[in-house]
Amino acid sequence: MALLSPITTHFLNDGQLMSDELIERGHINRTYMSVIRTDGVTERFIHQHINKFVFPNPPAMMKNIRRVVDHVNAKTPNIAEHLTLIPSETGKDYYLDENNEYWRCFRYVEGSTTFDIVPNPDIAYKAAVAFGSFLNKLSDLPTNDFHITIPDFHNTLFRLKQFDEARRNPAPGRIELAEDEIAFVESNRALAGRLMQIVHNHPEAIRIVHNDTKVNNVLFCEKTLEALTVIDLDTVMPGTVLFDIGDLIRTGTSTAAEDEQDLTVVQFDIEKFAAIIRGFAETTGKSLHPAEWSAMPVCGAVITLTIGIRFLTDYLTGDKYFKTHRENHNLDRCRTQFELVRQMLDQLPQLEKIVAEAKAATV
Ligand code: GN1
Ligand code: MG
């Protein structure tokens, strides 16, 4: 209770904070749920403390998010599927506390649930349709006036540079345990430019994308298991749709948690891959560039490699970026990612066939 009581009143002035709890969500921001009573009505809210090390300009980020929320809601007739961003007493979409820390507030979407591991291809398909529909709703937004919350976010070549730098100056005792993973990066450097080629050669393909399409960023109705809405809009900014397809493949096809330590249970599920490709093809397929179709079979491997490199770099640097909860946590995360990449690349001919079939059904 003590934690949020100085915060919630700046967003919900007339409300009485009944209870709050820290919830385990994400590797970057700190997230809380509150129960607030206003005029006898009890409602739940999500409050987030924004990580300024990762997002140095929270007001600009919140401007992006306000824009996206309003734009998507205006195109979403069913109010149960809306995200509601609550402004603070100043009218801004954040509250700056006395320690110079930024907070924001959303209404909790009641009756919703999320999946960290996708139980079946149908859920994978629905998640892909949810992200694809989100992208369609944003497709008329101009790309040039979005604030770039994190430059080079999915630029694998830039991530390799950060990795090289971390290798040159590792935190003590870190490099020894990571030799196999370092070797894995070295043997897959050729993959790194695959999506950036599109960004550089086909600027006409660039549009506003989500950029953090982890499957648990889709809220599903807990009763019907229909997708309600997508959340976590911190990195909504220009990119290729393949960033989003790739990150959903990374998280939506794995049979294990991102930080699973037993790699024998980490399996890439090709049926879920096919469901994700179908979901994106049906929603965004007609607007995709030929170069995006060509790279689609490897986009999951590229994004999974990219996030794996980021986990490895953070491990080598001493865990400065991602929150960790145990020793070698980032190294464990990196290992699951590289295991998935290995399996995706082993099955590349089958993935190409799945994409070719989806393309034939679409264009
Ligand atoms: C971070 O905090 P979360 O889980 O929403 C990261 C993503 C990674 C993800 C890996 C801003 O997202 O890029 O894919 O961890 N977000 C940022 O699970 O770096
Ligand atoms: Mg995120």
mmCIF file of C-alpha atoms and ligand atoms in Angstrom:
data_model
loop_
_atom_site.group_PDB
_atom_site.id
_atom_site.type_symbol
_atom_site.label_atom_id
_atom_site.label_comp_id
_atom_site.label_asym_id
_atom_site.label_seq_id
_atom_site.Cartn_x
_atom_site.Cartn_y
_atom_site.Cartn_z
ATOM 1 C CA MET A 1 0.000 0.000 0.000
ATOM 2 C CA ALA A 2 2.766 2.408 0.962
ATOM 3 C CA LEU A 3 4.329 2.142 -2.451
ATOM 4 C CA LEU A 4 1.543 3.451 -4.633
ATOM 5 C CA SER A 5 -0.331 5.765 -2.295
ATOM 6 C CA PRO A 6 1.769 8.801 -3.266
ATOM 7 C CA ILE A 7 1.201 7.999 -6.951
ATOM 8 C CA THR A 8 -2.376 6.972 -7.682
ATOM 9 C CA THR A 9 -3.913 10.175 -6.349
ATOM 10 C CA HIS A 10 -2.180 12.144 -9.107
ATOM 11 C CA PHE A 11 -4.102 10.137 -11.697
ATOM 12 C CA LEU A 12 -7.320 9.337 -9.840
ATOM 13 C CA ASN A 13 -7.839 12.267 -7.571
ATOM 14 C CA ASP A 14 -11.225 11.289 -6.134
ATOM 15 C CA GLY A 15 -10.384 7.630 -5.748
ATOM 16 C CA GLN A 16 -9.409 5.823 -2.588
ATOM 17 C CA LEU A 17 -6.571 3.316 -2.953
ATOM 18 C CA MET A 18 -7.840 0.038 -1.467
ATOM 19 C CA SER A 19 -4.843 -2.184 -2.273
ATOM 20 C CA ASP A 20 -1.928 -2.530 -4.642
ATOM 21 C CA GLU A 21 0.602 -5.123 -5.680
ATOM 22 C CA LEU A 22 3.738 -5.339 -7.753
ATOM 23 C CA ILE A 23 3.115 -7.612 -10.710
ATOM 24 C CA GLU A 24 5.746 -9.600 -12.593
ATOM 25 C CA ARG A 25 5.564 -8.144 -16.071
ATOM 26 C CA GLY A 26 8.346 -7.373 -18.509
ATOM 27 C CA HIS A 27 12.076 -6.920 -18.144
ATOM 28 C CA ILE A 28 12.222 -3.116 -18.179
ATOM 29 C CA ASN A 29 9.545 -1.059 -16.411
ATOM 30 C CA ARG A 30 8.125 -1.732 -12.931
ATOM 31 C CA THR A 31 4.420 -2.555 -13.044
ATOM 32 C CA TYR A 32 1.779 -2.447 -10.324
ATOM 33 C CA MET A 33 -1.916 -3.202 -10.149
ATOM 34 C CA SER A 34 -4.128 -1.102 -7.914
ATOM 35 C CA VAL A 35 -7.689 -1.402 -6.672
ATOM 36 C CA ILE A 36 -9.322 2.004 -6.351
ATOM 37 C CA ARG A 37 -12.752 2.930 -5.051
ATOM 38 C CA THR A 38 -14.462 6.036 -6.398
ATOM 39 C CA ASP A 39 -18.010 6.943 -5.310
ATOM 40 C CA GLY A 40 -18.611 3.376 -4.159
ATOM 41 C CA VAL A 41 -17.400 1.864 -7.455
ATOM 42 C CA THR A 42 -14.299 -0.318 -7.310
ATOM 43 C CA GLU A 43 -12.005 -0.480 -10.343
ATOM 44 C CA ARG A 44 -8.540 -1.817 -11.106
ATOM 45 C CA PHE A 45 -5.668 0.076 -12.735
ATOM 46 C CA ILE A 46 -2.156 -0.594 -13.992
ATOM 47 C CA HIS A 47 0.557 1.825 -12.869
ATOM 48 C CA GLN A 48 3.975 1.748 -14.398
ATOM 49 C CA HIS A 49 7.207 3.305 -13.311
ATOM 50 C CA ILE A 50 9.091 4.083 -16.526
ATOM 51 C CA ASN A 51 12.714 2.977 -16.764
ATOM 52 C CA LYS A 52 14.637 6.112 -17.767
ATOM 53 C CA PHE A 53 17.867 4.221 -18.416
ATOM 54 C CA VAL A 54 16.063 2.421 -21.255
ATOM 55 C CA PHE A 55 13.625 5.200 -22.238
ATOM 56 C CA PRO A 56 15.471 8.499 -21.780
ATOM 57 C CA ASN A 57 12.578 10.678 -22.962
ATOM 58 C CA PRO A 58 9.353 9.475 -21.295
ATOM 59 C CA PRO A 59 7.242 12.538 -22.284
ATOM 60 C CA ALA A 60 8.003 11.938 -25.979
ATOM 61 C CA MET A 61 7.306 8.228 -25.573
ATOM 62 C CA MET A 62 3.964 8.988 -23.909
ATOM 63 C CA LYS A 63 3.075 11.281 -26.795
ATOM 64 C CA ASN A 64 3.583 8.349 -29.193
ATOM 65 C CA ILE A 65 1.477 6.131 -26.959
ATOM 66 C CA ARG A 66 -1.377 8.649 -26.660
ATOM 67 C CA ARG A 67 -1.409 8.965 -30.418
ATOM 68 C CA VAL A 68 -1.525 5.208 -30.928
ATOM 69 C CA VAL A 69 -4.170 4.576 -28.249
ATOM 70 C CA ASP A 70 -6.498 7.263 -29.617
ATOM 71 C CA HIS A 71 -5.988 6.170 -33.213
ATOM 72 C CA VAL A 72 -6.597 2.484 -32.488
ATOM 73 C CA ASN A 73 -9.582 3.127 -30.195
ATOM 74 C CA ALA A 74 -11.228 5.342 -32.812
ATOM 75 C CA LYS A 75 -11.133 2.362 -35.177
ATOM 76 C CA THR A 76 -12.290 -0.190 -32.606
ATOM 77 C CA PRO A 77 -16.085 -0.204 -32.169
ATOM 78 C CA ASN A 78 -16.123 -2.584 -29.187
ATOM 79 C CA ILE A 79 -15.218 -0.598 -26.054
ATOM 80 C CA ALA A 80 -14.266 -3.811 -24.219
ATOM 81 C CA GLU A 81 -11.276 -3.913 -26.584
ATOM 82 C CA HIS A 82 -10.079 -0.378 -25.845
ATOM 83 C CA LEU A 83 -6.966 0.528 -23.939
ATOM 84 C CA THR A 84 -7.582 3.479 -21.635
ATOM 85 C CA LEU A 85 -4.650 5.695 -20.817
ATOM 86 C CA ILE A 86 -5.456 7.840 -17.772
ATOM 87 C CA PRO A 87 -3.949 11.343 -17.820
ATOM 88 C CA SER A 88 -2.546 12.794 -14.613
ATOM 89 C CA GLU A 89 -3.942 15.873 -12.858
ATOM 90 C CA THR A 90 -1.756 18.118 -15.046
ATOM 91 C CA GLY A 91 -3.473 16.779 -18.178
ATOM 92 C CA LYS A 92 -0.249 15.065 -19.272
ATOM 93 C CA ASP A 93 -0.164 11.321 -19.811
ATOM 94 C CA TYR A 94 2.446 10.889 -17.100
ATOM 95 C CA TYR A 95 3.169 12.016 -13.585
ATOM 96 C CA LEU A 96 6.655 13.210 -12.662
ATOM 97 C CA ASP A 97 7.252 12.529 -8.969
ATOM 98 C CA GLU A 98 9.481 14.470 -6.569
ATOM 99 C CA ASN A 99 12.401 12.132 -7.316
ATOM 100 C CA ASN A 100 12.157 12.989 -11.006
ATOM 101 C CA GLU A 101 10.700 9.568 -11.807
ATOM 102 C CA TYR A 102 7.989 9.097 -14.420
ATOM 103 C CA TRP A 103 4.762 7.174 -13.862
ATOM 104 C CA ARG A 104 1.798 6.366 -16.085
ATOM 105 C CA CYS A 105 -1.570 4.761 -15.590
ATOM 106 C CA PHE A 106 -3.878 2.530 -17.651
ATOM 107 C CA ARG A 107 -7.258 1.109 -16.784
ATOM 108 C CA TYR A 108 -6.892 -2.656 -16.209
ATOM 109 C CA VAL A 109 -8.711 -4.657 -18.891
ATOM 110 C CA GLU A 110 -11.108 -6.723 -16.783
ATOM 111 C CA GLY A 111 -11.718 -10.340 -17.751
ATOM 112 C CA SER A 112 -8.456 -10.595 -19.662
ATOM 113 C CA THR A 113 -5.651 -13.120 -19.536
ATOM 114 C CA THR A 114 -2.264 -13.644 -21.219
ATOM 115 C CA PHE A 115 -0.106 -16.576 -22.274
ATOM 116 C CA ASP A 116 3.634 -16.774 -21.700
ATOM 117 C CA ILE A 117 3.716 -20.087 -23.549
ATOM 118 C CA VAL A 118 1.190 -20.637 -26.320
ATOM 119 C CA PRO A 119 -0.893 -23.762 -25.635
ATOM 120 C CA ASN A 120 -1.979 -24.501 -29.226
ATOM 121 C CA PRO A 121 -1.804 -23.167 -32.818
ATOM 122 C CA ASP A 122 -5.223 -21.522 -32.522
ATOM 123 C CA ILE A 123 -3.963 -19.113 -29.843
ATOM 124 C CA ALA A 124 -0.854 -18.417 -31.949
ATOM 125 C CA TYR A 125 -3.113 -17.620 -34.916
ATOM 126 C CA LYS A 126 -5.320 -15.312 -32.842
ATOM 127 C CA ALA A 127 -2.281 -13.469 -31.472
ATOM 128 C CA ALA A 128 -1.018 -12.951 -35.029
ATOM 129 C CA VAL A 129 -4.421 -11.645 -36.143
ATOM 130 C CA ALA A 130 -4.469 -9.295 -33.140
ATOM 131 C CA PHE A 131 -1.085 -7.814 -34.003
ATOM 132 C CA GLY A 132 -1.902 -7.784 -37.739
ATOM 133 C CA SER A 133 -5.150 -5.880 -37.101
ATOM 134 C CA PHE A 134 -3.295 -3.465 -34.835
ATOM 135 C CA LEU A 135 -0.801 -2.802 -37.649
ATOM 136 C CA ASN A 136 -3.629 -2.251 -40.113
ATOM 137 C CA LYS A 137 -5.207 0.331 -37.834
ATOM 138 C CA LEU A 138 -1.885 2.196 -37.690
ATOM 139 C CA SER A 139 -1.099 1.889 -41.396
ATOM 140 C CA ASP A 140 -2.329 5.412 -42.239
ATOM 141 C CA LEU A 141 -0.105 7.122 -39.643
ATOM 142 C CA PRO A 142 2.879 9.049 -41.028
ATOM 143 C CA THR A 143 6.187 7.587 -39.852
ATOM 144 C CA ASN A 144 8.208 10.796 -39.663
ATOM 145 C CA ASP A 145 6.641 12.424 -36.624
ATOM 146 C CA PHE A 146 6.970 9.468 -34.274
ATOM 147 C CA HIS A 147 9.587 9.812 -31.573
ATOM 148 C CA ILE A 148 12.219 7.061 -31.861
ATOM 149 C CA THR A 149 12.080 5.755 -28.289
ATOM 150 C CA ILE A 150 15.095 3.472 -28.791
ATOM 151 C CA PRO A 151 17.220 4.068 -31.908
ATOM 152 C CA ASP A 152 18.350 0.958 -33.838
ATOM 153 C CA PHE A 153 16.057 -1.170 -31.696
ATOM 154 C CA HIS A 154 15.905 -4.170 -34.063
ATOM 155 C CA ASN A 155 19.049 -3.297 -35.989
ATOM 156 C CA THR A 156 20.887 -6.591 -35.614
ATOM 157 C CA LEU A 157 24.080 -5.101 -37.098
ATOM 158 C CA PHE A 158 24.067 -2.421 -34.392
ATOM 159 C CA ARG A 159 23.333 -5.083 -31.751
ATOM 160 C CA LEU A 160 26.416 -6.969 -33.013
ATOM 161 C CA LYS A 161 28.514 -3.833 -32.518
ATOM 162 C CA GLN A 162 27.280 -3.575 -28.928
ATOM 163 C CA PHE A 163 28.111 -7.265 -28.486
ATOM 164 C CA ASP A 164 31.643 -6.747 -29.882
ATOM 165 C CA GLU A 165 32.133 -3.859 -27.479
ATOM 166 C CA ALA A 166 30.913 -5.956 -24.525
ATOM 167 C CA ARG A 167 33.318 -8.728 -25.528
ATOM 168 C CA ARG A 168 36.208 -6.303 -25.448
ATOM 169 C CA ASN A 169 35.245 -4.998 -21.983
ATOM 170 C CA PRO A 170 33.359 -7.767 -20.188
ATOM 171 C CA ALA A 171 32.401 -7.645 -16.511
ATOM 172 C CA PRO A 172 34.747 -9.895 -14.502
ATOM 173 C CA GLY A 173 34.122 -13.640 -14.674
ATOM 174 C CA ARG A 174 31.476 -13.486 -17.371
ATOM 175 C CA ILE A 175 33.131 -14.421 -20.636
ATOM 176 C CA GLU A 176 34.240 -17.895 -19.508
ATOM 177 C CA LEU A 177 30.717 -19.290 -19.160
ATOM 178 C CA ALA A 178 29.574 -17.828 -22.465
ATOM 179 C CA GLU A 179 32.092 -19.290 -24.889
ATOM 180 C CA ASP A 180 29.620 -21.505 -26.746
ATOM 181 C CA GLU A 181 27.133 -18.654 -27.108
ATOM 182 C CA ILE A 182 29.849 -16.302 -28.359
ATOM 183 C CA ALA A 183 30.808 -18.934 -30.945
ATOM 184 C CA PHE A 184 27.153 -19.226 -31.952
ATOM 185 C CA VAL A 185 26.983 -15.493 -32.657
ATOM 186 C CA GLU A 186 30.163 -15.693 -34.715
ATOM 187 C CA SER A 187 28.812 -18.508 -36.867
ATOM 188 C CA ASN A 188 25.540 -16.666 -37.532
ATOM 189 C CA ARG A 189 26.794 -13.168 -38.326
ATOM 190 C CA ALA A 190 25.618 -13.550 -41.916
ATOM 191 C CA LEU A 191 21.981 -13.578 -40.770
ATOM 192 C CA ALA A 192 22.268 -10.211 -39.066
ATOM 193 C CA GLY A 193 21.818 -8.003 -42.119
ATOM 194 C CA ARG A 194 18.785 -9.841 -43.490
ATOM 195 C CA LEU A 195 16.008 -7.576 -42.162
ATOM 196 C CA MET A 196 18.106 -4.409 -42.223
ATOM 197 C CA GLN A 197 18.441 -4.885 -46.006
ATOM 198 C CA ILE A 198 14.725 -4.180 -46.239
ATOM 199 C CA VAL A 199 14.978 -1.125 -44.013
ATOM 200 C CA HIS A 200 17.826 0.271 -46.128
ATOM 201 C CA ASN A 201 16.724 -0.748 -49.623
ATOM 202 C CA HIS A 202 12.951 -0.440 -49.380
ATOM 203 C CA PRO A 203 12.025 2.631 -47.342
ATOM 204 C CA GLU A 204 8.557 2.388 -48.913
ATOM 205 C CA ALA A 205 7.967 -0.774 -46.834
ATOM 206 C CA ILE A 206 8.589 1.077 -43.565
ATOM 207 C CA ARG A 207 5.505 1.841 -41.489
ATOM 208 C CA ILE A 208 4.511 2.138 -37.860
ATOM 209 C CA VAL A 209 4.950 -1.236 -36.195
ATOM 210 C CA HIS A 210 4.697 -2.511 -32.623
ATOM 211 C CA ASN A 211 8.282 -3.792 -32.206
ATOM 212 C CA ASP A 212 7.631 -5.811 -29.037
ATOM 213 C CA THR A 213 5.148 -8.450 -30.154
ATOM 214 C CA LYS A 214 5.797 -10.937 -27.373
ATOM 215 C CA VAL A 215 2.810 -13.200 -27.246
ATOM 216 C CA ASN A 216 2.070 -12.092 -23.677
ATOM 217 C CA ASN A 217 1.513 -8.599 -25.030
ATOM 218 C CA VAL A 218 -1.855 -9.798 -26.359
ATOM 219 C CA LEU A 219 -4.763 -9.726 -23.904
ATOM 220 C CA PHE A 220 -7.257 -12.547 -24.456
ATOM 221 C CA CYS A 221 -10.774 -12.749 -23.052
ATOM 222 C CA GLU A 222 -10.476 -15.262 -20.223
ATOM 223 C CA LYS A 223 -13.897 -16.759 -21.031
ATOM 224 C CA THR A 224 -13.939 -16.975 -24.836
ATOM 225 C CA LEU A 225 -10.162 -16.883 -25.479
ATOM 226 C CA GLU A 226 -10.742 -14.335 -28.240
ATOM 227 C CA ALA A 227 -7.992 -11.711 -28.492
ATOM 228 C CA LEU A 228 -9.128 -8.384 -27.015
ATOM 229 C CA THR A 229 -6.263 -5.967 -27.509
ATOM 230 C CA VAL A 230 -2.507 -5.630 -27.689
ATOM 231 C CA ILE A 231 -0.538 -3.842 -24.986
ATOM 232 C CA ASP A 232 2.981 -2.523 -24.293
ATOM 233 C CA LEU A 233 3.185 0.363 -26.737
ATOM 234 C CA ASP A 234 6.600 1.672 -25.605
ATOM 235 C CA THR A 235 8.397 0.835 -28.820
ATOM 236 C CA VAL A 236 5.666 1.545 -31.365
ATOM 237 C CA MET A 237 7.683 3.330 -34.062
ATOM 238 C CA PRO A 238 8.747 2.895 -37.687
ATOM 239 C CA GLY A 239 9.960 -0.498 -38.896
ATOM 240 C CA THR A 240 9.128 -3.464 -41.091
ATOM 241 C CA VAL A 241 6.206 -5.751 -40.299
ATOM 242 C CA LEU A 242 8.809 -8.547 -40.185
ATOM 243 C CA PHE A 243 10.020 -7.209 -36.825
ATOM 244 C CA ASP A 244 6.558 -7.968 -35.466
ATOM 245 C CA ILE A 245 6.101 -11.291 -37.239
ATOM 246 C CA GLY A 246 9.601 -12.263 -36.086
ATOM 247 C CA ASP A 247 9.073 -11.445 -32.425
ATOM 248 C CA LEU A 248 5.754 -13.275 -32.337
ATOM 249 C CA ILE A 249 7.469 -16.312 -33.890
ATOM 250 C CA ARG A 250 10.190 -16.052 -31.224
ATOM 251 C CA THR A 251 7.741 -16.109 -28.340
ATOM 252 C CA GLY A 252 4.704 -17.832 -29.837
ATOM 253 C CA THR A 253 6.362 -20.973 -31.202
ATOM 254 C CA SER A 254 8.469 -21.963 -28.204
ATOM 255 C CA THR A 255 7.317 -24.799 -25.981
ATOM 256 C CA ALA A 256 9.254 -23.372 -23.030
ATOM 257 C CA ALA A 257 9.736 -20.208 -21.007
ATOM 258 C CA GLU A 258 12.206 -17.637 -22.262
ATOM 259 C CA ASP A 259 14.476 -18.388 -19.304
ATOM 260 C CA GLU A 260 14.085 -22.197 -19.245
ATOM 261 C CA GLN A 261 17.316 -23.807 -18.027
ATOM 262 C CA ASP A 262 16.630 -27.274 -19.434
ATOM 263 C CA LEU A 263 17.234 -26.807 -23.141
ATOM 264 C CA THR A 264 15.858 -30.257 -23.954
ATOM 265 C CA VAL A 265 12.338 -28.906 -23.383
ATOM 266 C CA VAL A 266 12.872 -25.859 -25.627
ATOM 267 C CA GLN A 267 11.223 -26.821 -28.913
ATOM 268 C CA PHE A 268 10.322 -24.707 -31.917
ATOM 269 C CA ASP A 269 6.753 -25.716 -32.850
ATOM 270 C CA ILE A 270 6.341 -25.484 -36.606
ATOM 271 C CA GLU A 271 2.542 -25.734 -36.444
ATOM 272 C CA LYS A 272 2.447 -22.557 -34.380
ATOM 273 C CA PHE A 273 4.821 -20.978 -36.877
ATOM 274 C CA ALA A 274 2.365 -21.802 -39.676
ATOM 275 C CA ALA A 275 -0.526 -20.385 -37.637
ATOM 276 C CA ILE A 276 1.368 -17.121 -37.048
ATOM 277 C CA ILE A 277 2.263 -16.764 -40.730
ATOM 278 C CA ARG A 278 -1.362 -17.400 -41.678
ATOM 279 C CA GLY A 279 -2.658 -14.851 -39.137
ATOM 280 C CA PHE A 280 -0.328 -12.110 -40.360
ATOM 281 C CA ALA A 281 -0.853 -13.025 -44.038
ATOM 282 C CA GLU A 282 -4.627 -12.800 -43.696
ATOM 283 C CA THR A 283 -4.490 -9.425 -41.968
ATOM 284 C CA THR A 284 -1.457 -7.615 -43.427
ATOM 285 C CA GLY A 285 -0.545 -9.830 -46.404
ATOM 286 C CA LYS A 286 -1.910 -7.584 -49.129
ATOM 287 C CA SER A 287 0.159 -4.636 -47.917
ATOM 288 C CA LEU A 288 3.480 -6.465 -47.674
ATOM 289 C CA HIS A 289 6.428 -5.621 -49.914
ATOM 290 C CA PRO A 290 7.871 -8.461 -52.077
ATOM 291 C CA ALA A 291 11.140 -8.105 -50.141
ATOM 292 C CA GLU A 292 9.206 -8.719 -46.919
ATOM 293 C CA TRP A 293 7.657 -11.888 -48.315
ATOM 294 C CA SER A 294 11.143 -13.070 -49.343
ATOM 295 C CA ALA A 295 12.626 -12.582 -45.883
ATOM 296 C CA MET A 296 9.585 -13.847 -43.986
ATOM 297 C CA PRO A 297 10.840 -17.442 -43.584
ATOM 298 C CA VAL A 298 13.907 -16.218 -41.654
ATOM 299 C CA CYS A 299 12.409 -13.268 -39.769
ATOM 300 C CA GLY A 300 11.753 -15.379 -36.664
ATOM 301 C CA ALA A 301 15.347 -16.613 -36.644
ATOM 302 C CA VAL A 302 16.728 -13.085 -37.151
ATOM 303 C CA ILE A 303 14.680 -11.490 -34.371
ATOM 304 C CA THR A 304 15.317 -14.420 -32.022
ATOM 305 C CA LEU A 305 19.036 -14.148 -32.755
ATOM 306 C CA THR A 306 18.859 -10.390 -32.159
ATOM 307 C CA ILE A 307 17.178 -10.709 -28.754
ATOM 308 C CA GLY A 308 19.579 -13.546 -27.868
ATOM 309 C CA ILE A 309 22.534 -11.282 -28.733
ATOM 310 C CA ARG A 310 21.020 -8.541 -26.552
ATOM 311 C CA PHE A 311 20.667 -10.961 -23.609
ATOM 312 C CA LEU A 312 24.244 -12.163 -24.136
ATOM 313 C CA THR A 313 25.581 -8.603 -24.396
ATOM 314 C CA ASP A 314 23.780 -7.658 -21.187
ATOM 315 C CA TYR A 315 25.175 -10.751 -19.462
ATOM 316 C CA LEU A 316 28.706 -9.827 -20.566
ATOM 317 C CA THR A 317 28.225 -6.193 -19.512
ATOM 318 C CA GLY A 318 26.982 -7.127 -16.027
ATOM 319 C CA ASP A 319 23.149 -7.109 -16.324
ATOM 320 C CA LYS A 320 22.581 -3.394 -16.704
ATOM 321 C CA TYR A 321 19.618 -3.405 -19.076
ATOM 322 C CA PHE A 322 17.225 -6.324 -18.468
ATOM 323 C CA LYS A 323 15.957 -7.004 -14.951
ATOM 324 C CA THR A 324 17.418 -10.273 -13.688
ATOM 325 C CA HIS A 325 16.173 -12.453 -10.841
ATOM 326 C CA ARG A 326 18.955 -15.015 -10.468
ATOM 327 C CA GLU A 327 22.587 -15.560 -11.280
ATOM 328 C CA ASN A 328 23.319 -15.982 -15.020
ATOM 329 C CA HIS A 329 19.694 -15.152 -15.810
ATOM 330 C CA ASN A 330 20.563 -13.298 -19.007
ATOM 331 C CA LEU A 331 22.827 -16.134 -20.107
ATOM 332 C CA ASP A 332 19.983 -18.629 -19.571
ATOM 333 C CA ARG A 333 17.694 -16.408 -21.636
ATOM 334 C CA CYS A 334 20.297 -16.174 -24.380
ATOM 335 C CA ARG A 335 20.656 -19.965 -24.484
ATOM 336 C CA THR A 336 16.929 -20.579 -25.089
ATOM 337 C CA GLN A 337 16.972 -17.994 -27.861
ATOM 338 C CA PHE A 338 19.943 -19.578 -29.615
ATOM 339 C CA GLU A 339 18.404 -23.042 -29.251
ATOM 340 C CA LEU A 340 15.271 -21.766 -31.017
ATOM 341 C CA VAL A 341 17.355 -20.123 -33.755
ATOM 342 C CA ARG A 342 19.196 -23.419 -34.322
ATOM 343 C CA GLN A 343 15.915 -25.308 -34.722
ATOM 344 C CA MET A 344 14.356 -22.645 -36.975
ATOM 345 C CA LEU A 345 17.386 -22.692 -39.287
ATOM 346 C CA ASP A 346 17.383 -26.509 -39.369
ATOM 347 C CA GLN A 347 13.811 -26.407 -40.647
ATOM 348 C CA LEU A 348 14.227 -23.501 -43.046
ATOM 349 C CA PRO A 349 13.078 -25.393 -46.190
ATOM 350 C CA GLN A 350 9.801 -26.268 -44.437
ATOM 351 C CA LEU A 351 9.381 -22.677 -43.251
ATOM 352 C CA GLU A 352 9.902 -21.457 -46.816
ATOM 353 C CA LYS A 353 7.183 -23.808 -48.000
ATOM 354 C CA ILE A 354 4.735 -22.554 -45.356
ATOM 355 C CA VAL A 355 5.390 -18.931 -46.333
ATOM 356 C CA ALA A 356 5.045 -19.712 -50.049
ATOM 357 C CA GLU A 357 1.648 -21.320 -49.411
ATOM 358 C CA ALA A 358 0.488 -18.355 -47.306
ATOM 359 C CA LYS A 359 1.640 -15.958 -50.018
ATOM 360 C CA ALA A 360 -0.172 -17.907 -52.727
ATOM 361 C CA ALA A 361 -3.370 -17.738 -50.676
ATOM 362 C CA THR A 362 -2.990 -13.976 -50.178
ATOM 363 C CA VAL A 363 -1.681 -12.155 -53.233
HETATM 364 C C1 GN1 B 1 11.920 -6.435 -23.181
HETATM 365 O O1 GN1 B 1 10.144 -5.618 -20.909
HETATM 366 P P1 GN1 B 1 9.541 -6.387 -22.001
HETATM 367 O O2 GN1 B 1 9.417 -7.814 -21.655
HETATM 368 O O3 GN1 B 1 8.266 -5.794 -22.522
HETATM 369 C C2 GN1 B 1 12.538 -5.719 -24.359
HETATM 370 C C3 GN1 B 1 12.185 -6.423 -25.657
HETATM 371 C C4 GN1 B 1 12.650 -7.863 -25.586
HETATM 372 C C5 GN1 B 1 12.035 -8.527 -24.366
HETATM 373 C C6 GN1 B 1 12.574 -9.920 -24.219
HETATM 374 C C7 GN1 B 1 12.313 -1.972 -24.466
HETATM 375 O O4 GN1 B 1 10.535 -6.325 -23.270
HETATM 376 O O5 GN1 B 1 12.842 -5.816 -26.740
HETATM 377 O O6 GN1 B 1 12.246 -8.565 -26.733
HETATM 378 O O7 GN1 B 1 12.326 -7.794 -23.178
HETATM 379 N N1 GN1 B 1 12.053 -4.336 -24.407
HETATM 380 C C8 GN1 B 1 12.902 -3.309 -24.492
HETATM 381 O O8 GN1 B 1 11.701 -10.686 -23.474
HETATM 382 O O9 GN1 B 1 14.114 -3.453 -24.604
HETATM 383 MG MG MG B 2 8.018 -4.215 -23.779
#
